[in-house]
XYZ file of C-alpha atoms in Angstrom:
742
model
C 86.090 163.303 -33.044
C 83.617 164.712 -30.544
C 84.808 167.552 -28.355
C 85.352 166.419 -24.775
C 83.713 168.710 -22.282
C 83.346 166.614 -19.121
C 84.857 167.914 -15.892
C 87.093 170.381 -17.734
C 84.193 172.807 -17.784
C 84.592 173.177 -14.005
C 87.853 175.113 -14.293
C 86.207 178.466 -15.158
C 83.978 177.959 -12.112
C 87.030 177.326 -9.914
C 88.680 180.498 -11.210
C 85.492 182.479 -10.553
C 85.139 181.144 -7.017
C 88.792 181.905 -6.287
C 88.354 185.463 -7.570
C 85.232 186.025 -5.463
C 87.085 184.749 -2.387
C 89.993 187.029 -3.251
C 87.649 190.001 -3.610
C 86.218 189.219 -0.181
C 89.658 188.646 1.336
C 91.007 192.074 0.422
C 88.145 193.576 2.440
C 88.618 191.309 5.472
C 91.335 191.226 8.124
C 93.138 188.200 6.754
C 96.827 187.753 6.506
C 98.844 189.126 3.616
C 100.126 185.657 2.794
C 96.577 184.374 2.356
C 95.812 187.161 -0.085
C 98.946 186.379 -2.054
C 97.951 182.716 -2.231
C 94.451 183.598 -3.424
C 95.797 185.911 -6.161
C 98.189 183.206 -7.337
C 95.457 180.534 -7.234
C 92.998 182.734 -9.141
C 95.422 183.536 -11.973
C 96.630 179.919 -12.083
C 93.058 178.584 -12.225
C 92.324 180.951 -15.104
C 95.346 179.655 -17.019
C 94.382 176.016 -16.359
C 90.791 176.726 -17.473
C 92.016 178.049 -20.811
C 94.452 175.120 -21.233
C 91.518 172.738 -20.607
C 89.580 174.512 -23.337
C 92.554 174.119 -25.731
C 92.757 170.384 -25.033
C 89.035 169.639 -25.329
C 88.042 171.911 -28.245
C 89.389 172.115 -31.770
C 87.801 175.435 -32.754
C 90.225 178.393 -32.523
C 92.779 176.193 -30.777
C 95.743 178.342 -31.880
C 94.156 181.536 -30.562
C 93.296 180.105 -27.157
C 96.737 178.483 -26.913
C 98.202 181.991 -27.068
C 95.845 183.044 -24.272
C 96.866 180.014 -22.226
C 100.592 180.777 -22.644
C 100.100 184.405 -21.642
C 97.951 183.566 -18.608
C 100.447 180.915 -17.509
C 103.212 183.506 -17.617
C 101.102 185.967 -15.637
C 100.360 183.340 -12.960
C 104.021 182.330 -12.862
C 104.961 185.967 -12.271
C 102.832 186.103 -9.135
C 104.190 182.729 -7.990
C 107.776 183.997 -8.198
C 106.902 187.380 -6.665
C 105.026 185.997 -3.664
C 106.346 182.495 -3.117
C 109.914 182.361 -4.526
C 111.460 185.793 -3.946
C 114.914 184.254 -4.131
C 114.417 183.776 -7.893
C 113.757 187.471 -8.540
C 117.313 188.279 -9.452
C 117.468 185.664 -12.203
C 115.806 187.935 -14.791
C 117.787 189.331 -17.741
C 119.517 192.643 -17.129
C 118.071 194.354 -14.093
C 114.514 193.030 -14.692
C 112.894 190.874 -12.030
C 111.991 187.344 -13.112
C 108.395 187.935 -11.963
C 108.100 190.871 -14.396
C 109.549 188.758 -17.216
C 106.847 186.134 -16.652
C 104.014 188.623 -16.085
C 104.790 190.726 -19.146
C 104.416 187.621 -21.325
C 100.652 188.018 -20.849
C 100.276 191.031 -23.104
C 101.973 190.026 -26.395
C 100.588 186.483 -26.156
C 97.007 187.642 -25.561
C 97.346 190.287 -28.291
C 98.270 187.552 -30.785
C 95.373 185.433 -29.560
C 92.962 188.342 -29.991
C 94.280 188.929 -33.499
C 93.639 185.278 -34.376
C 90.091 185.425 -32.984
C 89.380 188.634 -34.864
C 90.721 187.267 -38.144
C 87.389 185.762 -39.225
C 85.465 188.917 -38.311
C 87.860 191.308 -39.979
C 88.287 189.653 -43.383
C 89.602 192.347 -45.757
C 89.832 194.762 -42.786
C 92.796 192.951 -41.200
C 95.325 195.551 -42.314
C 93.092 198.277 -40.893
C 92.830 196.423 -37.565
C 96.619 196.028 -37.470
C 97.102 199.752 -38.075
C 94.525 200.489 -35.356
C 96.659 198.551 -32.891
C 99.751 200.313 -34.251
C 98.310 203.719 -33.424
C 96.649 202.754 -30.117
C 99.749 201.369 -28.378
C 102.113 204.347 -28.923
C 99.288 206.848 -28.296
C 98.388 205.231 -24.948
C 102.059 204.957 -23.999
C 102.729 208.579 -24.871
C 99.631 209.786 -23.004
C 100.503 207.793 -19.862
C 104.089 209.057 -19.868
C 102.804 212.608 -20.243
C 100.304 212.133 -17.444
C 102.654 210.475 -14.965
C 105.454 212.984 -15.510
C 102.942 215.798 -15.092
C 101.430 214.278 -11.960
C 104.744 213.113 -10.497
C 107.609 215.336 -11.708
C 110.090 213.278 -9.731
C 109.458 210.375 -12.141
C 111.223 212.339 -14.857
C 114.400 212.102 -12.741
C 114.101 208.311 -12.308
C 116.124 205.738 -14.209
C 114.829 204.432 -17.539
C 114.134 201.042 -15.921
C 112.026 202.637 -13.201
C 110.116 204.649 -15.805
C 109.600 201.512 -17.882
C 108.311 199.460 -14.967
C 106.020 202.311 -13.951
C 104.242 202.611 -17.283
C 104.672 199.232 -19.008
C 101.778 197.497 -17.238
C 99.148 200.212 -17.680
C 100.312 200.873 -21.262
C 100.218 197.202 -22.191
C 96.878 196.314 -20.639
C 95.223 199.602 -21.718
C 96.425 199.104 -25.275
C 95.197 195.524 -25.108
C 91.720 196.519 -23.901
C 91.382 199.326 -26.441
C 92.667 197.075 -29.247
C 90.030 194.465 -28.430
C 87.304 197.104 -28.339
C 88.505 198.739 -31.574
C 88.783 195.422 -33.367
C 85.244 194.482 -32.370
C 83.392 197.708 -33.082
C 85.182 198.383 -36.381
C 84.281 195.002 -37.890
C 80.877 193.459 -38.766
C 78.821 191.496 -36.284
C 77.504 191.841 -32.772
C 79.798 191.878 -29.766
C 78.359 188.838 -27.973
C 79.121 187.501 -24.483
C 82.547 186.136 -25.339
C 83.893 189.483 -26.494
C 82.040 191.269 -23.701
C 83.879 189.179 -21.105
C 87.241 189.904 -22.713
C 86.595 193.631 -23.010
C 85.149 193.871 -19.480
C 87.904 191.862 -17.828
C 90.824 193.682 -19.424
C 89.177 197.094 -18.997
C 88.887 196.513 -15.225
C 92.474 195.306 -15.233
C 93.579 198.428 -17.189
C 91.892 200.720 -14.647
C 93.640 198.831 -11.851
C 97.001 199.213 -13.576
C 96.398 202.954 -13.981
C 95.725 203.194 -10.260
C 98.819 201.090 -9.619
C 100.893 203.497 -11.741
C 99.653 206.503 -9.823
C 100.359 204.857 -6.456
C 103.743 203.566 -7.575
C 104.788 206.986 -8.798
C 103.632 208.486 -5.503
C 105.363 205.735 -3.525
C 102.143 204.619 -1.834
C 101.444 201.262 -3.500
C 101.108 198.113 -1.370
C 99.542 194.717 -1.961
C 96.462 193.767 0.035
C 94.015 196.307 -1.420
C 91.030 195.729 -3.786
C 93.477 196.293 -6.639
C 94.655 192.708 -6.075
C 91.308 191.388 -7.279
C 91.228 193.878 -10.155
C 94.646 192.646 -11.323
C 93.082 189.200 -11.837
C 89.988 190.498 -13.693
C 91.643 190.185 -17.106
C 92.695 186.527 -16.665
C 89.285 185.677 -15.181
C 87.500 187.314 -18.133
C 89.680 185.352 -20.563
C 88.931 182.065 -18.758
C 85.179 182.653 -18.864
C 85.329 183.834 -22.512
C 87.201 180.677 -23.530
C 84.234 178.575 -22.409
C 81.588 180.863 -23.919
C 80.306 180.224 -27.427
C 81.126 182.994 -29.873
C 78.217 184.639 -31.723
C 78.563 184.244 -35.508
C 79.463 187.493 -37.231
C 76.968 189.052 -39.615
C 77.485 190.375 -43.122
C 76.768 193.965 -42.098
C 79.496 196.434 -42.900
C 81.104 198.530 -40.207
C 79.958 202.128 -40.113
C 82.551 204.656 -41.363
C 82.244 206.769 -38.189
C 83.229 203.786 -36.029
C 86.038 202.782 -38.401
C 87.652 206.205 -38.037
C 87.112 206.565 -34.273
C 90.323 204.746 -33.302
C 92.785 206.773 -35.423
C 90.935 209.977 -34.531
C 91.122 209.384 -30.761
C 94.742 208.210 -31.017
C 95.641 211.380 -32.924
C 93.963 213.560 -30.302
C 95.855 211.785 -27.533
C 99.147 212.159 -29.416
C 98.539 215.855 -30.113
C 97.901 216.455 -26.415
C 101.367 215.079 -25.733
C 103.036 216.952 -28.601
C 101.474 220.217 -27.445
C 103.471 219.998 -24.196
C 106.907 221.579 -24.766
C 108.342 220.972 -21.293
C 111.990 219.955 -21.261
C 111.223 217.412 -18.566
C 108.959 215.431 -20.910
C 110.806 212.208 -21.820
C 111.896 212.058 -25.448
C 110.388 208.590 -25.733
C 106.941 210.111 -25.099
C 107.400 212.534 -27.992
C 108.643 209.727 -30.267
C 105.636 207.560 -29.422
C 103.225 210.438 -30.027
C 104.761 211.126 -33.442
C 104.562 207.400 -34.241
C 100.885 207.347 -33.294
C 100.131 210.308 -35.573
C 102.017 208.788 -38.518
C 100.246 205.433 -38.138
C 96.899 207.245 -37.798
C 97.595 209.042 -41.095
C 98.343 205.696 -42.732
C 95.138 204.245 -41.259
C 93.113 207.185 -42.559
C 94.642 206.828 -46.016
C 93.784 203.137 -46.019
C 90.229 203.923 -44.909
C 89.711 206.436 -47.731
C 91.093 203.957 -50.247
C 88.864 201.152 -48.948
C 85.802 203.403 -49.028
C 86.542 204.336 -52.648
C 86.886 200.681 -53.606
C 83.695 199.866 -51.698
C 81.843 202.678 -53.487
C 83.067 201.429 -56.863
C 82.092 197.842 -56.072
C 78.696 198.966 -54.832
C 78.192 200.884 -58.048
C 79.243 197.883 -60.123
C 76.987 195.578 -58.128
C 73.919 197.775 -58.564
C 74.406 199.322 -62.020
C 73.966 197.875 -65.476
C 77.327 198.196 -67.187
C 75.967 198.909 -70.678
C 73.198 201.433 -70.040
C 74.136 202.890 -66.662
C 70.659 202.085 -65.337
C 70.025 200.182 -62.124
C 70.258 196.403 -62.428
C 67.942 193.692 -61.089
C 69.535 193.649 -57.623
C 69.188 197.404 -57.260
C 65.611 197.278 -58.550
C 64.655 194.780 -55.849
C 66.272 197.031 -53.240
C 64.262 200.011 -54.520
C 61.062 197.977 -54.374
C 61.863 196.828 -50.841
C 62.205 200.470 -49.782
C 59.081 201.724 -51.567
C 56.611 198.950 -50.918
C 54.530 199.651 -47.868
C 54.531 203.411 -48.261
C 51.390 205.522 -48.160
C 50.839 205.331 -51.933
C 50.504 202.263 -54.169
C 53.488 201.225 -56.270
C 53.225 199.985 -59.856
C 55.940 198.007 -61.580
C 56.129 198.127 -65.379
C 58.170 195.499 -67.238
C 59.139 196.300 -70.831
C 60.403 193.733 -73.309
C 61.620 194.707 -76.781
C 60.247 192.811 -79.769
C 62.459 191.726 -82.686
C 65.617 192.778 -80.834
C 67.234 189.417 -81.508
C 66.826 190.015 -85.218
C 68.779 193.262 -84.860
C 71.557 191.506 -82.963
C 71.725 188.609 -85.411
C 71.522 190.603 -88.629
C 73.392 193.819 -87.730
C 75.668 192.606 -84.955
C 75.932 193.090 -81.211
C 77.582 196.501 -81.491
C 74.491 197.885 -83.209
C 72.273 196.014 -80.741
C 74.117 197.460 -77.741
C 73.937 200.959 -79.201
C 70.205 200.498 -79.722
C 69.732 199.416 -76.099
C 71.614 202.478 -74.857
C 69.501 204.858 -76.930
C 66.241 203.214 -75.915
C 67.253 203.231 -72.244
C 67.931 206.957 -72.502
C 64.547 207.438 -74.145
C 62.837 205.573 -71.289
C 64.694 207.650 -68.716
C 63.537 210.867 -70.380
C 59.930 209.670 -70.467
C 59.924 208.414 -66.871
C 57.917 210.635 -64.492
C 59.696 212.427 -61.664
C 60.293 210.092 -58.754
C 60.174 206.931 -60.850
C 63.089 204.518 -61.282
C 64.225 202.858 -64.518
C 66.269 199.641 -64.514
C 67.572 197.088 -66.983
C 66.918 193.529 -65.879
C 69.047 191.945 -68.578
C 69.012 191.367 -72.328
C 66.258 193.476 -73.849
C 64.083 193.633 -70.720
C 63.639 196.825 -68.725
C 61.636 197.855 -65.655
C 60.136 201.070 -64.366
C 58.972 201.652 -60.789
C 56.054 204.099 -60.722
C 54.118 205.723 -57.914
C 50.373 205.203 -58.214
C 47.926 202.557 -59.369
C 47.900 200.477 -62.538
C 44.971 202.517 -63.808
C 47.065 205.671 -63.460
C 50.040 204.038 -65.177
C 48.297 202.413 -68.146
C 48.305 205.599 -70.242
C 51.996 206.133 -69.577
C 52.661 202.510 -70.503
C 50.901 202.852 -73.854
C 52.773 206.088 -74.569
C 56.063 204.423 -73.611
C 55.442 201.487 -75.971
C 54.556 203.884 -78.788
C 57.743 205.876 -78.178
C 59.951 202.790 -78.131
C 58.557 201.703 -81.502
C 59.886 204.856 -83.178
C 62.958 204.108 -85.270
C 66.463 204.820 -84.014
C 69.466 205.875 -86.081
C 72.418 203.628 -85.188
C 75.377 204.571 -87.346
C 74.336 204.026 -90.955
C 71.394 201.861 -89.954
C 67.887 203.029 -89.146
C 66.536 200.446 -86.727
C 63.057 199.939 -85.361
C 61.793 197.457 -82.779
C 58.488 196.932 -81.052
C 57.811 196.642 -77.358
C 55.462 194.846 -74.993
C 54.661 196.024 -71.484
C 53.269 194.329 -68.388
C 51.969 196.143 -65.307
C 51.462 194.966 -61.729
C 50.389 196.965 -58.692
C 51.263 196.658 -55.018
C 48.774 198.134 -52.513
C 49.844 200.847 -50.121
C 50.533 200.267 -46.450
C 50.881 196.951 -44.611
C 49.109 194.985 -47.353
C 51.931 195.647 -49.829
C 53.425 192.791 -51.810
C 56.818 191.231 -51.499
C 59.208 192.638 -54.191
C 59.636 189.198 -55.757
C 55.871 188.678 -55.915
C 55.356 192.058 -57.569
C 58.069 191.246 -60.090
C 56.458 187.863 -60.787
C 53.059 189.418 -61.412
C 54.492 192.016 -63.772
C 56.318 189.237 -65.618
C 53.071 187.263 -65.993
C 51.373 190.358 -67.428
C 54.306 190.932 -69.784
C 54.100 187.374 -71.075
C 50.393 187.788 -71.724
C 51.094 191.055 -73.559
C 53.606 189.373 -75.866
C 51.483 186.267 -76.367
C 48.357 188.205 -77.330
C 50.289 190.861 -79.310
C 49.037 193.579 -76.963
C 50.885 196.805 -76.246
C 50.048 196.845 -72.528
C 48.626 194.202 -70.231
C 47.891 194.418 -66.498
C 48.102 191.564 -64.042
C 44.840 189.942 -63.008
C 44.383 186.897 -60.759
C 43.114 184.770 -63.637
C 46.427 185.256 -65.461
C 48.175 183.221 -62.780
C 46.227 180.139 -63.822
C 47.685 180.365 -67.304
C 51.162 181.070 -65.897
C 51.015 177.957 -63.719
C 49.843 175.924 -66.676
C 52.774 177.195 -68.749
C 55.249 176.239 -66.037
C 53.693 172.792 -65.802
C 53.664 172.513 -69.572
C 57.384 173.248 -69.863
C 58.191 170.697 -67.153
C 56.036 168.124 -68.935
C 57.722 168.974 -72.241
C 61.154 168.224 -70.850
C 59.892 164.889 -69.613
C 58.184 164.192 -72.949
C 61.385 164.789 -74.908
C 63.094 162.205 -72.718
C 60.205 159.735 -73.120
C 60.273 157.791 -76.361
C 56.522 157.268 -76.350
C 55.051 160.751 -75.885
C 56.215 162.619 -78.991
C 54.803 161.079 -82.177
C 54.651 162.152 -85.812
C 51.598 162.200 -88.012
C 52.036 162.093 -91.768
C 50.162 164.210 -94.283
C 50.563 163.125 -97.917
C 51.733 165.349 -100.733
C 50.028 164.498 -104.013
C 50.866 165.128 -107.619
C 48.474 167.856 -108.772
C 47.611 165.960 -111.990
C 47.927 162.241 -111.264
C 46.969 162.503 -107.561
C 49.652 159.971 -106.804
C 51.416 160.275 -103.423
C 54.843 161.805 -104.021
C 55.837 162.468 -100.406
C 54.769 163.181 -96.852
C 55.179 165.940 -94.336
C 55.933 164.818 -90.788
C 53.905 166.821 -88.267
C 54.663 166.405 -84.580
C 51.982 165.553 -82.042
C 52.256 165.223 -78.271
C 50.531 162.252 -76.702
C 50.334 163.615 -73.154
C 49.809 160.926 -70.481
C 46.919 162.851 -68.842
C 45.831 165.535 -71.312
C 45.653 163.261 -74.302
C 46.668 164.486 -77.744
C 48.038 168.047 -77.547
C 48.046 169.953 -80.875
C 51.244 171.702 -82.004
C 49.893 175.238 -81.713
C 49.534 174.690 -77.953
C 53.025 173.414 -77.189
C 55.341 174.606 -79.995
C 55.444 178.206 -78.613
C 56.357 176.802 -75.204
C 59.083 174.711 -76.816
C 60.548 177.800 -78.459
C 60.414 179.884 -75.267
C 62.048 177.141 -73.235
C 64.874 176.724 -75.755
C 63.894 173.123 -76.494
C 63.359 173.453 -80.245
C 66.635 171.754 -81.154
C 65.824 168.742 -78.985
C 62.324 168.557 -80.475
C 63.716 168.680 -84.018
C 66.082 165.813 -83.244
C 63.192 163.733 -81.889
C 60.915 164.495 -84.873
C 63.747 163.801 -87.308
C 64.408 160.444 -85.698
C 60.697 159.491 -85.734
C 60.269 160.638 -89.351
C 63.251 158.626 -90.530
C 61.909 155.626 -88.664
C 58.647 155.969 -90.641
C 60.629 156.442 -93.856
C 62.500 153.206 -93.181
C 59.183 151.390 -92.671
C 57.753 152.776 -95.933
C 60.939 151.814 -97.733
C 60.660 148.231 -96.494
C 57.053 148.204 -97.781
C 58.246 149.260 -101.234
C 56.898 152.810 -100.976
C 60.019 154.917 -100.889
C 58.887 158.519 -100.964
C 60.538 161.471 -99.219
C 59.338 162.719 -95.845
C 59.623 166.422 -95.044
C 60.594 167.707 -91.577
C 60.319 171.334 -90.462
C 63.458 172.902 -88.961
C 63.791 176.197 -87.114
C 66.355 178.921 -86.621
C 68.201 177.284 -83.677
C 68.814 174.230 -85.875
C 70.163 176.102 -88.897
C 72.266 178.448 -86.753
C 74.018 175.414 -85.257
C 77.104 174.506 -87.282
C 76.804 170.903 -86.134
C 73.242 170.418 -87.390
C 74.218 169.025 -90.798
C 76.499 166.502 -89.130
C 73.703 165.312 -86.845
C 71.353 164.900 -89.827
C 73.967 162.808 -91.636
C 74.427 160.671 -88.517
C 70.653 160.122 -88.234
C 70.421 158.981 -91.860
C 73.299 156.567 -91.317
C 71.757 155.274 -88.101
C 68.536 154.397 -89.948
C 70.382 153.072 -92.996
C 68.672 155.536 -95.360
C 69.887 157.615 -98.319
C 69.607 161.391 -98.231
C 66.906 161.295 -100.934
C 64.265 160.104 -98.429
C 64.526 163.316 -96.395
C 63.361 166.820 -97.206
C 63.868 169.724 -94.810
C 61.436 172.632 -94.795
C 62.536 176.114 -93.740
C 60.748 179.474 -93.589
C 61.797 182.885 -94.821
C 61.908 184.289 -91.288
C 64.401 181.593 -90.302
C 66.679 182.646 -93.138
C 66.442 186.297 -92.106
C 67.665 185.476 -88.576
C 71.301 185.280 -89.700
C 71.526 184.844 -93.496
C 75.251 184.070 -93.612
C 75.171 181.269 -91.019
C 71.902 179.834 -92.313
C 73.204 179.737 -95.886
C 76.338 177.955 -94.658
C 74.268 175.250 -92.956
C 71.953 174.929 -95.974
C 74.978 174.497 -98.217
C 76.259 171.640 -96.025
C 72.838 169.950 -96.116
C 72.632 170.379 -99.875
C 76.035 168.705 -100.290
C 74.695 165.735 -98.329
C 72.074 165.320 -101.079
C 69.124 166.499 -98.948
C 66.383 168.395 -100.755
C 65.363 171.725 -99.249
C 61.939 173.352 -99.306
C 61.021 177.000 -98.664
C 57.834 176.912 -96.578
C 55.135 179.591 -96.129
C 56.269 181.450 -99.238
C 54.671 184.865 -99.558
C 54.298 185.647 -95.862
C 57.803 187.069 -95.361
C 59.175 190.470 -96.270
C 62.171 189.559 -98.402
C 61.038 186.575 -100.435
C 62.357 187.604 -103.859
C 65.765 188.752 -102.623
C 66.416 185.494 -100.757
C 64.804 183.260 -103.364
C 67.566 184.192 -105.770
C 70.333 182.941 -103.450
C 68.761 180.165 -101.378
C 69.858 176.619 -102.325
C 66.267 175.300 -102.233
C 64.613 172.758 -104.525
C 60.995 173.357 -103.671
C 58.671 176.295 -103.011
C 55.569 175.927 -100.834
C 52.887 178.561 -101.395
C 51.261 179.546 -98.119
C 47.700 178.382 -97.486
C 46.537 181.987 -97.008
C 46.893 182.498 -100.793
C 45.841 178.994 -101.838
C 42.530 179.127 -99.929
C 41.424 182.211 -101.932
C 42.739 181.236 -105.328
C 39.211 180.723 -106.734
C 37.560 183.684 -105.006
C 40.135 186.463 -104.960
C 41.752 187.710 -108.165
C 44.781 189.140 -106.351
C 45.495 185.818 -104.630
C 45.020 183.972 -107.920
C 47.467 186.317 -109.612
C 50.037 185.869 -106.857
C 49.747 182.076 -107.050
C 50.056 181.961 -110.852
C 52.989 184.380 -110.935
C 54.728 182.482 -108.133
C 54.388 179.205 -110.025
C 55.795 180.822 -113.170
C 58.674 182.388 -111.211
C 59.526 179.156 -109.423
C 59.491 177.100 -112.596
C 61.749 179.712 -114.168
C 64.216 179.106 -111.328
C 63.927 175.340 -111.722
C 61.961 174.815 -108.525
C 59.097 172.448 -107.780
C 55.942 174.199 -106.499
C 53.817 172.821 -103.668
C 50.470 174.361 -102.684
C 49.338 173.671 -99.135
C 45.854 174.018 -97.734
C 43.985 172.450 -100.640
C 40.523 171.553 -99.330
C 38.202 171.413 -102.331
C 38.164 170.212 -105.944
C 37.791 173.711 -107.375
C 41.018 174.846 -105.734
C 42.788 171.699 -106.890
C 41.570 172.317 -110.462
C 42.726 175.936 -110.420
C 46.168 174.942 -109.172
C 46.528 172.199 -111.734
C 45.537 174.618 -114.493
C 48.153 177.087 -113.239
C 50.843 174.404 -113.501
C 51.289 173.646 -109.800
C 53.312 170.482 -109.304
C 52.284 169.141 -105.891
C 49.299 169.759 -103.618
C 48.749 169.076 -99.947
C 45.601 169.447 -97.866
C 42.483 168.012 -96.298
C 41.024 167.257 -99.721
C 43.290 164.235 -99.794
C 44.009 163.532 -96.146
C 44.388 165.059 -92.741
C 47.626 164.310 -90.898
C 47.280 160.742 -89.578
C 49.405 158.151 -87.868
C 51.397 156.009 -90.283
C 49.347 152.933 -89.437
C 46.164 154.778 -90.510
C 47.446 155.915 -93.900
C 45.126 155.110 -96.795
C 46.889 155.229 -100.118
C 44.687 156.995 -102.705
C 43.149 154.992 -105.490
C 41.108 156.020 -108.527
C 37.983 155.763 -106.389
C 39.302 157.892 -103.545
C 40.748 160.888 -105.383
C 38.842 163.735 -106.973
C 38.416 163.754 -110.717
C 39.884 166.733 -112.543
C 38.826 168.203 -115.848
C 41.303 167.006 -118.475
């Protein structure tokens, strides 16, 4: 429902006009009755204005309802006092009915203020409540001390007379100070709404103090400018009700301001307690003691909150593992430094092979390694620089100076990080890559996020090109944009059944040249770029974490081709390459079984090729997955044999059926004696273990002859066929295959 403004907005104007007329009337020779009417009309108009705001607006309705109740009581008090004096004696005890109505203003408005402040105060509500708890007794004690000092005869008056003398100034002064304390000790600007409330009740408090002095001296009469000042608080509330509140900000209150209220209250209370006159009312001493005790509680709460805030700030800006600054704190440091008189260089460091440490030795060893390397970086960092951990195995260092000045340090840092670290019983070594980006000095400095982006681009280039250190250059951004576009296109391609295709390369018997299988090799038919080779998009697939989805697509396409070959009477196995994310997934074997069932094929038509580096990622989990695949009846092939570091140790335990000798050895089998020896010994070893041997990269007849003579079982390479689409396959005949020496 829309808020109804309409003519209701005229009520604050009516209250303002009435107050201005009242202010003029107390300075003009008009009758006392007229002044009384104007004061009653002004306070009544203020109450009606706030009630109109309650009816027409939903926001903060409860708070302004409290204001409206209090202002109505205040107006009713003047109505009884001036226009129905016969009702005065109807109050409880010896109180006048006008005082009963008027005093309703202060608790009601205090509740309304508390409700309005609730959103601003948040977790500081208890502190604001304690502020009020120390302000009220301190003001009361100070006023009692002042009045009894200024007017000694007041000490001889009855308790009711003393109460009526100080209750109004104490209540309105405490109200004004509470509003001010609640505003300045919480986040956000004051704004016009709060300014009107503070101004109105402050003027009213000053008037009540003057009233107290005159009442104690026996000189008070109505018909002075105090009449208009008495209505300043209600008028301020009426105008504030129709003024939009300024949204509070997220800025924290300053500690000095937060402690001002209890400090001033304590000072006021100590002034009272320092007076040892017997004539000082005991209630003044009790209120002063109460103010001090509440101030102590408020101070204790403040210290506790500041400690919690300090701890939370530390947690929010510090990396829990290493104790270095985190990404948020790094950005704050950059925001402070950028634009200074000297250039700022940001160095991003990424550890190489750290995942292998985590996967093979466990996260405890990995965490210990990160801690030691972070300490090493901190020791190597120049004075005035800042070291941070951005997450995972990525670190940052903020340096003063240009990239040219920082390049030497970067190279030295990379060299130092590559030195091995003793972690328990393990001696661990990792590599590192580093990217540098520079922000100019002065007003041309970069935004922190832009500097971080440039350093990240340089770091990626460093890792991609296997460089120790790389610096950002404008031309690197072109490649970075292309990579982002490539990843987005890859995601779309994996959801598009027509973009990812498989080409088949035949595997041939080394002696008979007959086709004994195929290897499925993925190709990307990009809608605008055309055919994209694997070496251009496979790295992007791995970085984007899309390898599992790509494997599922290739597996599905390969099995589709296998089903077609099977229908044509040429049932030979098709090999599909799988990576570490696949074999580390306990559900991979189940998905392979489901794919075979979906295509209606036996497990014998599929062969999965793995590499040694995949096995080394997490041997236990990989061996578990390989065992499940083996039980399904799927043949397994160890690809790129000879390029890893632990071939013989894993070859003994891996449940593989086939060994593929890497092309780097096969290509030199006829020209390099060492390569020839490795190939022959590998074939002998594999046959001894009951494995089939495949040589890839066969491109000439001489190599084929040498492999056949060495006893190689299967060959694969351009000599027979390049990878082609299934529709373009040409099955070898006697006329199309090379002739070997018997």
